Structure formats: structure tokens, C-alpha cells
PDB file of C-alpha atoms in Angstrom:
ATOM      1  CA  MET A   1      -1.475  27.037 -13.105  1.00 41.00           C
ATOM      2  CA  LEU A   2      -1.055  25.223  -9.804  1.00 47.00           C
ATOM      3  CA  PHE A   3      -2.298  27.969  -7.431  1.00 49.00           C
ATOM      4  CA  ARG A   4      -5.196  30.121  -8.682  1.00 77.00           C
ATOM      5  CA  SER A   5      -6.812  31.564  -5.558  1.00 92.00           C
ATOM      6  CA  ILE A   6      -5.049  34.773  -4.500  1.00 93.00           C
ATOM      7  CA  GLY A   7      -5.589  36.982  -1.468  1.00 93.00           C
ATOM      8  CA  ILE A   8      -3.875  39.961   0.148  1.00 94.00           C
ATOM      9  CA  ALA A   9      -4.178  40.739   3.857  1.00 93.00           C
ATOM     10  CA  ASP A  10      -2.241  42.769   6.400  1.00 92.00           C
ATOM     11  CA  LEU A  11      -0.505  41.203   9.390  1.00 90.00           C
ATOM     12  CA  GLU A  12      -3.557  41.871  11.587  1.00 91.00           C
ATOM     13  CA  GLY A  13      -5.717  39.749   9.268  1.00 91.00           C
ATOM     14  CA  ASN A  14      -7.631  42.519   7.489  1.00 93.00           C
ATOM     15  CA  VAL A  15      -8.357  41.406   3.925  1.00 93.00           C
ATOM     16  CA  LEU A  16      -7.349  43.977   1.322  1.00 93.00           C
ATOM     17  CA  ASP A  17      -8.143  42.005  -1.814  1.00 94.00           C
ATOM     18  CA  ALA A  18      -9.159  38.535  -3.007  1.00 93.00           C
ATOM     19  CA  ASN A  19      -9.552  37.379  -6.573  1.00 94.00           C
ATOM     20  CA  LEU A  20     -12.689  35.679  -7.888  1.00 93.00           C
ATOM     21  CA  SER A  21     -11.168  32.206  -7.498  1.00 93.00           C
ATOM     22  CA  MET A  22     -10.494  32.859  -3.811  1.00 93.00           C
ATOM     23  CA  GLN A  23     -14.075  34.078  -3.365  1.00 94.00           C
ATOM     24  CA  GLU A  24     -15.488  30.980  -5.070  1.00 93.00           C
ATOM     25  CA  MET A  25     -13.286  28.633  -3.039  1.00 93.00           C
ATOM     26  CA  THR A  26     -14.232  30.164   0.326  1.00 94.00           C
ATOM     27  CA  GLY A  27     -17.810  31.256  -0.380  1.00 95.00           C
ATOM     28  CA  PHE A  28     -17.058  34.813   0.804  1.00 95.00           C
ATOM     29  CA  THR A  29     -17.487  37.828  -1.467  1.00 95.00           C
ATOM     30  CA  LEU A  30     -14.789  40.490  -1.422  1.00 94.00           C
ATOM     31  CA  GLU A  31     -17.040  42.793   0.636  1.00 94.00           C
ATOM     32  CA  GLU A  32     -17.681  40.008   3.146  1.00 94.00           C
ATOM     33  CA  PHE A  33     -13.960  39.337   3.319  1.00 93.00           C
ATOM     34  CA  ARG A  34     -13.307  42.981   4.141  1.00 92.00           C
ATOM     35  CA  ASN A  35     -15.820  42.827   7.000  1.00 93.00           C
ATOM     36  CA  ILE A  36     -14.262  39.807   8.718  1.00 91.00           C
ATOM     37  CA  ASN A  37     -10.804  38.989   9.952  1.00 92.00           C
ATOM     38  CA  VAL A  38      -9.051  36.345   7.850  1.00 92.00           C
ATOM     39  CA  GLN A  39      -8.390  34.403  11.042  1.00 89.00           C
ATOM     40  CA  ALA A  40     -12.115  33.591  11.086  1.00 91.00           C
ATOM     41  CA  THR A  41     -11.576  31.479   7.951  1.00 94.00           C
ATOM     42  CA  TYR A  42      -9.187  29.154   9.806  1.00 94.00           C
ATOM     43  CA  ALA A  43     -10.562  26.000  11.437  1.00 94.00           C
ATOM     44  CA  ASP A  44      -7.867  26.445  14.082  1.00 93.00           C
ATOM     45  CA  PRO A  45      -6.883  30.102  14.678  1.00 89.00           C
ATOM     46  CA  ASP A  46      -3.534  28.966  16.072  1.00 92.00           C
ATOM     47  CA  GLU A  47      -2.561  27.809  12.589  1.00 92.00           C
ATOM     48  CA  ARG A  48      -2.851  31.413  11.391  1.00 91.00           C
ATOM     49  CA  LYS A  49      -0.687  32.598  14.280  1.00 91.00           C
ATOM     50  CA  LEU A  50       1.961  30.015  13.454  1.00 92.00           C
ATOM     51  CA  LEU A  51       1.866  31.050   9.799  1.00 91.00           C
ATOM     52  CA  ILE A  52       2.431  34.708  10.704  1.00 90.00           C
ATOM     53  CA  LYS A  53       5.259  33.770  13.077  1.00 92.00           C
ATOM     54  CA  THR A  54       6.988  31.733  10.373  1.00 92.00           C
ATOM     55  CA  LEU A  55       6.526  34.515   7.809  1.00 89.00           C
ATOM     56  CA  LYS A  56       8.078  37.085  10.120  1.00 89.00           C
ATOM     57  CA  GLU A  57      11.065  34.789  10.632  1.00 91.00           C
ATOM     58  CA  THR A  58      11.601  33.651   7.032  1.00 91.00           C
ATOM     59  CA  GLY A  59       9.653  36.073   4.839  1.00 88.00           C
ATOM     60  CA  ARG A  60       7.858  33.283   3.002  1.00 91.00           C
ATOM     61  CA  VAL A  61       6.242  29.852   3.383  1.00 92.00           C
ATOM     62  CA  ARG A  62       5.754  27.140   0.792  1.00 93.00           C
ATOM     63  CA  ASP A  63       3.241  24.265   0.641  1.00 92.00           C
ATOM     64  CA  TRP A  64       1.772  25.099   4.034  1.00 92.00           C
ATOM     65  CA  GLU A  65      -1.111  22.710   4.722  1.00 94.00           C
ATOM     66  CA  VAL A  66      -3.997  24.152   6.743  1.00 94.00           C
ATOM     67  CA  ARG A  67      -7.615  23.441   7.575  1.00 95.00           C
ATOM     68  CA  LEU A  68      -9.906  26.309   6.585  1.00 95.00           C
ATOM     69  CA  LYS A  69     -13.595  27.152   6.982  1.00 95.00           C
ATOM     70  CA  ARG A  70     -15.914  28.143   4.166  1.00 95.00           C
ATOM     71  CA  LYS A  71     -18.678  30.682   4.643  1.00 94.00           C
ATOM     72  CA  ASP A  72     -21.183  27.844   5.247  1.00 95.00           C
ATOM     73  CA  GLY A  73     -18.961  26.434   8.017  1.00 94.00           C
ATOM     74  CA  THR A  74     -17.654  23.375   6.164  1.00 94.00           C
ATOM     75  CA  ILE A  75     -14.041  22.478   6.849  1.00 95.00           C
ATOM     76  CA  TYR A  76     -11.659  21.936   3.941  1.00 95.00           C
ATOM     77  CA  TYR A  77      -7.941  21.466   3.425  1.00 95.00           C
ATOM     78  CA  ALA A  78      -5.821  23.970   1.529  1.00 94.00           C
ATOM     79  CA  LEU A  79      -2.200  24.281   0.525  1.00 93.00           C
ATOM     80  CA  LEU A  80      -0.836  27.806   0.938  1.00 93.00           C
ATOM     81  CA  ASN A  81       2.112  29.697  -0.477  1.00 93.00           C
ATOM     82  CA  ALA A  82       2.612  33.037   1.262  1.00 93.00           C
ATOM     83  CA  ASP A  83       5.094  35.854   0.916  1.00 92.00           C
ATOM     84  CA  LEU A  84       5.641  38.868   3.151  1.00 89.00           C
ATOM     85  CA  VAL A  85       5.845  41.831   0.775  1.00 90.00           C
ATOM     86  CA  GLU A  86       5.684  45.611   1.009  1.00 87.00           C
ATOM     87  CA  LEU A  87       2.724  47.352  -0.591  1.00 84.00           C
ATOM     88  CA  CYS A  88       2.454  51.152  -0.455  1.00 82.00           C
ATOM     89  CA  GLY A  89       4.861  51.210   2.468  1.00 84.00           C
ATOM     90  CA  GLN A  90       2.887  48.530   4.378  1.00 87.00           C
ATOM     91  CA  LYS A  91       3.889  44.931   5.086  1.00 90.00           C
ATOM     92  CA  VAL A  92       1.225  42.594   3.724  1.00 92.00           C
ATOM     93  CA  LEU A  93       0.737  38.887   3.043  1.00 91.00           C
ATOM     94  CA  LEU A  94       0.401  37.819  -0.557  1.00 93.00           C
ATOM     95  CA  THR A  95      -1.164  34.361  -0.363  1.00 93.00           C
ATOM     96  CA  THR A  96      -2.026  31.841  -3.048  1.00 93.00           C
ATOM     97  CA  ALA A  97      -4.122  28.810  -2.108  1.00 93.00           C
ATOM     98  CA  ARG A  98      -5.231  25.508  -3.564  1.00 92.00           C
ATOM     99  CA  ASP A  99      -8.094  23.372  -2.279  1.00 94.00           C
ATOM    100  CA  ILE A 100      -6.657  19.888  -1.618  1.00 93.00           C
ATOM    101  CA  THR A 101      -9.678  18.398   0.143  1.00 93.00           C
ATOM    102  CA  GLU A 102     -10.240  15.718  -2.499  1.00 92.00           C
ATOM    103  CA  LEU A 103      -6.551  14.863  -2.457  1.00 89.00           C
ATOM    104  CA  LYS A 104      -6.664  14.423   1.327  1.00 90.00           C
ATOM    105  CA  ARG A 105      -9.719  12.178   1.002  1.00 90.00           C
ATOM    106  CA  ALA A 106      -7.935  10.093  -1.597  1.00 90.00           C
ATOM    107  CA  GLU A 107      -4.875   9.834   0.656  1.00 88.00           C
ATOM    108  CA  LYS A 108      -7.075   8.772   3.566  1.00 88.00           C
ATOM    109  CA  ALA A 109      -8.823   6.156   1.431  1.00 88.00           C
ATOM    110  CA  LEU A 110      -5.466   4.868   0.205  1.00 85.00           C
ATOM    111  CA  LYS A 111      -4.126   4.587   3.758  1.00 87.00           C
ATOM    112  CA  ALA A 112      -7.274   2.732   4.809  1.00 87.00           C
ATOM    113  CA  ALA A 113      -6.932   0.369   1.848  1.00 86.00           C
ATOM    114  CA  MET A 114      -3.255  -0.230   2.633  1.00 84.00           C
ATOM    115  CA  ALA A 115      -4.066  -0.887   6.288  1.00 86.00           C
ATOM    116  CA  LYS A 116      -6.773  -3.339   5.257  1.00 85.00           C
ATOM    117  CA  ALA A 117      -4.395  -5.043   2.839  1.00 80.00           C
ATOM    118  CA  GLU A 118      -1.787  -5.295   5.587  1.00 83.00           C
ATOM    119  CA  ASP A 119      -4.404  -6.812   7.911  1.00 82.00           C
ATOM    120  CA  GLU A 120      -5.332  -9.350   5.235  1.00 80.00           C
ATOM    121  CA  LYS A 121      -1.670 -10.113   4.675  1.00 74.00           C
ATOM    122  CA  ASN A 122      -1.152 -10.683   8.403  1.00 77.00           C
ATOM    123  CA  LYS A 123      -4.213 -12.935   8.510  1.00 74.00           C
ATOM    124  CA  SER A 124      -2.947 -14.901   5.514  1.00 72.00           C
ATOM    125  CA  ASN A 125       0.486 -15.267   7.093  1.00 70.00           C
ATOM    126  CA  ALA A 126      -1.114 -16.460  10.334  1.00 72.00           C
ATOM    127  CA  ILE A 127      -3.207 -19.015   8.451  1.00 69.00           C
ATOM    128  CA  ILE A 128      -0.202 -20.190   6.449  1.00 66.00           C
ATOM    129  CA  SER A 129       1.839 -20.592   9.639  1.00 64.00           C
ATOM    130  CA  ALA A 130      -0.972 -22.494  11.343  1.00 62.00           C
ATOM    131  CA  ILE A 131      -1.327 -25.003   8.500  1.00 67.00           C
ATOM    132  CA  GLY A 132       1.856 -26.772   9.570  1.00 74.00           C
ATOM    133  CA  ASP A 133       2.788 -27.786   6.007  1.00 85.00           C
ATOM    134  CA  GLY A 134       5.278 -26.384   3.568  1.00 87.00           C
ATOM    135  CA  ILE A 135       3.819 -24.010   0.976  1.00 88.00           C
ATOM    136  CA  ILE A 136       5.403 -23.150  -2.361  1.00 90.00           C
ATOM    137  CA  ILE A 137       4.185 -20.769  -5.048  1.00 91.00           C
ATOM    138  CA  GLN A 138       5.543 -21.314  -8.558  1.00 91.00           C
ATOM    139  CA  ASP A 139       5.016 -19.145 -11.629  1.00 92.00           C
ATOM    140  CA  THR A 140       3.967 -20.562 -14.981  1.00 92.00           C
ATOM    141  CA  ASP A 141       7.629 -21.330 -15.781  1.00 92.00           C
ATOM    142  CA  TYR A 142       7.805 -23.422 -12.571  1.00 91.00           C
ATOM    143  CA  ARG A 143      10.184 -20.957 -10.926  1.00 93.00           C
ATOM    144  CA  ILE A 144       9.687 -20.739  -7.154  1.00 92.00           C
ATOM    145  CA  THR A 145       8.456 -17.264  -6.178  1.00 92.00           C
ATOM    146  CA  TYR A 146       7.518 -17.933  -2.545  1.00 90.00           C
ATOM    147  CA  GLN A 147       8.165 -20.432   0.250  1.00 89.00           C
ATOM    148  CA  ASN A 148       6.805 -20.253   3.753  1.00 87.00           C
ATOM    149  CA  GLN A 149       9.059 -20.749   6.759  1.00 85.00           C
ATOM    150  CA  ILE A 150       8.093 -24.402   7.206  1.00 84.00           C
ATOM    151  CA  GLN A 151       9.184 -25.199   3.645  1.00 85.00           C
ATOM    152  CA  ASN A 152      12.423 -23.312   4.243  1.00 85.00           C
ATOM    153  CA  GLU A 153      13.056 -25.493   7.284  1.00 83.00           C
ATOM    154  CA  LEU A 154      12.185 -28.647   5.362  1.00 77.00           C
ATOM    155  CA  TYR A 155      14.415 -28.127   2.362  1.00 78.00           C
ATOM    156  CA  GLY A 156      16.031 -24.680   2.494  1.00 84.00           C
ATOM    157  CA  ASN A 157      15.088 -21.445   0.791  1.00 90.00           C
ATOM    158  CA  HIS A 158      15.072 -21.852  -2.999  1.00 91.00           C
ATOM    159  CA  VAL A 159      13.115 -18.790  -4.101  1.00 92.00           C
ATOM    160  CA  GLY A 160      14.121 -17.852  -7.641  1.00 92.00           C
ATOM    161  CA  GLU A 161      15.101 -21.417  -8.601  1.00 92.00           C
ATOM    162  CA  TYR A 162      13.263 -23.953 -10.729  1.00 91.00           C
ATOM    163  CA  CYS A 163      11.329 -26.532  -8.716  1.00 87.00           C
ATOM    164  CA  TYR A 164      12.344 -29.525 -10.849  1.00 87.00           C
ATOM    165  CA  ARG A 165      16.050 -28.691 -10.530  1.00 89.00           C
ATOM    166  CA  VAL A 166      15.901 -28.134  -6.782  1.00 84.00           C
ATOM    167  CA  TYR A 167      14.001 -31.248  -5.798  1.00 79.00           C
ATOM    168  CA  GLU A 168      14.699 -33.711  -8.591  1.00 79.00           C
ATOM    169  CA  GLY A 169      17.929 -32.464 -10.190  1.00 82.00           C
ATOM    170  CA  ARG A 170      16.192 -32.444 -13.589  1.00 84.00           C
ATOM    171  CA  ASP A 171      16.351 -30.077 -16.556  1.00 87.00           C
ATOM    172  CA  THR A 172      12.648 -30.411 -17.328  1.00 88.00           C
ATOM    173  CA  ILE A 173       9.462 -30.624 -15.267  1.00 87.00           C
ATOM    174  CA  CYS A 174       8.843 -33.903 -13.471  1.00 85.00           C
ATOM    175  CA  GLU A 175       6.547 -36.517 -14.904  1.00 85.00           C
ATOM    176  CA  GLY A 176       3.090 -36.221 -13.354  1.00 86.00           C
ATOM    177  CA  CYS A 177       3.923 -32.838 -11.808  1.00 90.00           C
ATOM    178  CA  PRO A 178       0.758 -31.750  -9.936  1.00 91.00           C
ATOM    179  CA  VAL A 179       1.505 -28.064 -10.508  1.00 92.00           C
ATOM    180  CA  GLU A 180       1.805 -28.625 -14.243  1.00 92.00           C
ATOM    181  CA  LEU A 181      -1.582 -30.359 -14.210  1.00 92.00           C
ATOM    182  CA  SER A 182      -3.183 -27.558 -12.180  1.00 92.00           C
ATOM    183  CA  LEU A 183      -1.809 -24.919 -14.536  1.00 92.00           C
ATOM    184  CA  ARG A 184      -3.204 -26.880 -17.452  1.00 91.00           C
ATOM    185  CA  ASP A 185      -6.756 -27.638 -16.278  1.00 93.00           C
ATOM    186  CA  GLY A 186      -7.249 -25.305 -13.299  1.00 92.00           C
ATOM    187  CA  LYS A 187      -8.043 -28.169 -10.891  1.00 93.00           C
ATOM    188  CA  VAL A 188      -6.536 -29.551  -7.694  1.00 93.00           C
ATOM    189  CA  HIS A 189      -4.037 -32.374  -8.149  1.00 94.00           C
ATOM    190  CA  ARG A 190      -2.051 -34.573  -5.777  1.00 92.00           C
ATOM    191  CA  ALA A 191       1.124 -36.610  -6.019  1.00 89.00           C
ATOM    192  CA  GLU A 192       3.722 -38.220  -3.779  1.00 88.00           C
ATOM    193  CA  ARG A 193       7.464 -37.734  -3.948  1.00 83.00           C
ATOM    194  CA  SER A 194      10.431 -39.298  -2.165  1.00 82.00           C
ATOM    195  CA  VAL A 195      13.468 -37.059  -1.713  1.00 77.00           C
ATOM    196  CA  ALA A 196      16.887 -37.642  -0.122  1.00 77.00           C
ATOM    197  CA  ILE A 197      17.557 -35.020   2.549  1.00 73.00           C
ATOM    198  CA  GLU A 198      20.914 -35.220   4.357  1.00 74.00           C
ATOM    199  CA  GLY A 199      21.213 -38.895   3.526  1.00 76.00           C
ATOM    200  CA  GLU A 200      17.699 -39.739   4.707  1.00 81.00           C
ATOM    201  CA  ILE A 201      14.773 -40.581   2.424  1.00 84.00           C
ATOM    202  CA  LYS A 202      11.815 -38.331   3.089  1.00 83.00           C
ATOM    203  CA  HIS A 203       8.331 -38.864   1.689  1.00 84.00           C
ATOM    204  CA  PHE A 204       6.055 -35.960   0.814  1.00 85.00           C
ATOM    205  CA  GLU A 205       2.487 -35.574  -0.336  1.00 88.00           C
ATOM    206  CA  LEU A 206       2.096 -32.697  -2.776  1.00 89.00           C
ATOM    207  CA  THR A 207      -1.235 -30.944  -3.308  1.00 91.00           C
ATOM    208  CA  SER A 208      -1.386 -28.246  -5.960  1.00 91.00           C
ATOM    209  CA  SER A 209      -4.037 -25.741  -6.994  1.00 92.00           C
ATOM    210  CA  PRO A 210      -4.085 -22.827  -9.448  1.00 92.00           C
ATOM    211  CA  LEU A 211      -3.632 -19.181  -8.447  1.00 89.00           C
ATOM    212  CA  ARG A 212      -5.676 -16.752 -10.562  1.00 90.00           C
ATOM    213  CA  ASP A 213      -5.562 -12.991 -11.030  1.00 87.00           C
ATOM    214  CA  SER A 214      -8.590 -10.672 -10.834  1.00 83.00           C
ATOM    215  CA  THR A 215      -9.600 -11.588 -14.402  1.00 89.00           C
ATOM    216  CA  GLY A 216      -9.570 -15.326 -13.673  1.00 90.00           C
ATOM    217  CA  LYS A 217      -6.364 -15.993 -15.591  1.00 91.00           C
ATOM    218  CA  ILE A 218      -4.088 -18.631 -14.035  1.00 92.00           C
ATOM    219  CA  ILE A 219      -0.821 -16.908 -13.157  1.00 91.00           C
ATOM    220  CA  ALA A 220       0.823 -19.403 -10.784  1.00 92.00           C
ATOM    221  CA  GLY A 221       0.464 -22.652  -8.930  1.00 91.00           C
ATOM    222  CA  ILE A 222       0.296 -23.137  -5.155  1.00 90.00           C
ATOM    223  CA  LYS A 223       1.722 -26.340  -3.786  1.00 90.00           C
ATOM    224  CA  VAL A 224       1.225 -27.662  -0.254  1.00 89.00           C
ATOM    225  CA  VAL A 225       4.022 -29.985   0.847  1.00 86.00           C
ATOM    226  CA  ARG A 226       3.152 -32.419   3.631  1.00 86.00           C
ATOM    227  CA  ASP A 227       5.766 -34.629   5.240  1.00 82.00           C
ATOM    228  CA  ILE A 228       4.263 -38.150   5.276  1.00 87.00           C
ATOM    229  CA  THR A 229       7.499 -40.006   6.087  1.00 83.00           C
ATOM    230  CA  GLU A 230       6.231 -41.436   9.364  1.00 84.00           C
ATOM    231  CA  ARG A 231       3.009 -42.561   7.737  1.00 82.00           C
ATOM    232  CA  LYS A 232       4.892 -44.268   4.893  1.00 79.00           C
ATOM    233  CA  LEU A 233       7.218 -46.017   7.321  1.00 81.00           C
ATOM    234  CA  ALA A 234       4.230 -47.218   9.340  1.00 82.00           C
ATOM    235  CA  GLU A 235       2.580 -48.526   6.169  1.00 77.00           C
ATOM    236  CA  GLU A 236       5.737 -50.391   5.172  1.00 80.00           C
ATOM    237  CA  LYS A 237       6.010 -51.851   8.659  1.00 80.00           C
ATOM    238  CA  ILE A 238       2.414 -53.098   8.489  1.00 84.00           C
ATOM    239  CA  LYS A 239       3.066 -54.661   5.077  1.00 82.00           C
ATOM    240  CA  ARG A 240       6.143 -56.476   6.384  1.00 78.00           C
TER     241      ARG A 240
END
């Protein structure tokens, strides 16, 4: 049963009855309840006033989240369902409640974790942007799953395509592929490639490293693509 704690009070806040679950949740015995006004169990008395106002307008409320006070003064969160009913010719509130304090703590922890993850993501994106080189992530089938903006500008966005088809026009992985080597032995590997882009030969240095999951299993390869065309041209000029 979702809601177990049950209480009955009149519109002025005088408690008429409360089941054992309600007494255990709040710390008040039934006699103590009858000697206090239910508004005293609210962390913010205005929340009780708003609840009464809504009940008078609609006759019922569902999943009403409030902050309540236990007998020892600790604050906790509860979810209320309340109905305005007639009992012996008197309008009373029939309220069922569920303590959701742990749920709220879990939600808060989740939000904090998500905020931290977003911060880490922003930091990673900033670092990736500052590197100044193209970055590609490929899965174990050599399909491109990510490209940073620099790589997009260098050669277009090819996420979802196979690396060897995009850059070499091949049906199988390239000979000496650094990503293939990193996936195989888990080490860093380098290679150079020359690619025709808009009729111009471009030279790139490729540096690959493995990407592992939390268990240490290699799940992808990260490849840094550095444009070394100017350096290669300078080397050729020196040789000539």
C-alpha cells in the first residue's frame, strides 16, 4: 500500500484521530496529537493554510509535497493525499501521508552528481577545444562515434561512418592502422597519412590510444589528428 499513515483533523487543525503508522512517522502519540494543533507539525505553517485553501476550492488534493516537523523537531518531507469529507455532520480532512525524505535525498544526490558530470563534460569539451587538433573516437568496429569541431572543419562530419571508407575509400581497415593496434595491445600508436582534400594533398599525424570502461575493458579508440602539411612541405623543401 502506497500511503499507510492516516490522520483525521477538522478545518481548524484539531486532530481527531491518527493511526499507529502516523504516530510512528511523526513521533507524536494520539493523545499528544489531540493536545496540539496539526499546524504545529508543519515546518512552514503557510503550507497548511495553502492546503486548506486548495481543499476548500477543489475538495481534494493529490501528491501534495510538504515539509513537516517530527516531535523531536527534525524536518522531513512528506507526500500528502487529502480529501474534504463529512463526518457526523462536520467537515473534516482525511489525510494519508508518506515519508519521502530518503527519496528527496536521493534526488538531491542525483542532481549533484548530474551537475558534477556536466561540469566535467564542460571541462573536457574546453580541453578538447584547446588542443587545436582533430579528435575522433571509433568503436571496436572502427565506426566513428564522435568528432570534435576541429575535425569536422578539417574533413567534415562523418559520425556513424567507417573510418577506413571515409578517409581511404577502402572496404577494410588500413594497413598499419594505429587505432587497430591500440585496440589490440592497449598502447599508444602513431602513424602518418596523406589525404586529398579539395584537390590538395594534406598530411596528417595520427596518434591513437585505447578508451576503457570502468572494468578496464577496451571499448573504443581515440585518435588525435594533427595537420602536419606545412611541416612536411618544409621538410621536402629542405631536402630539395
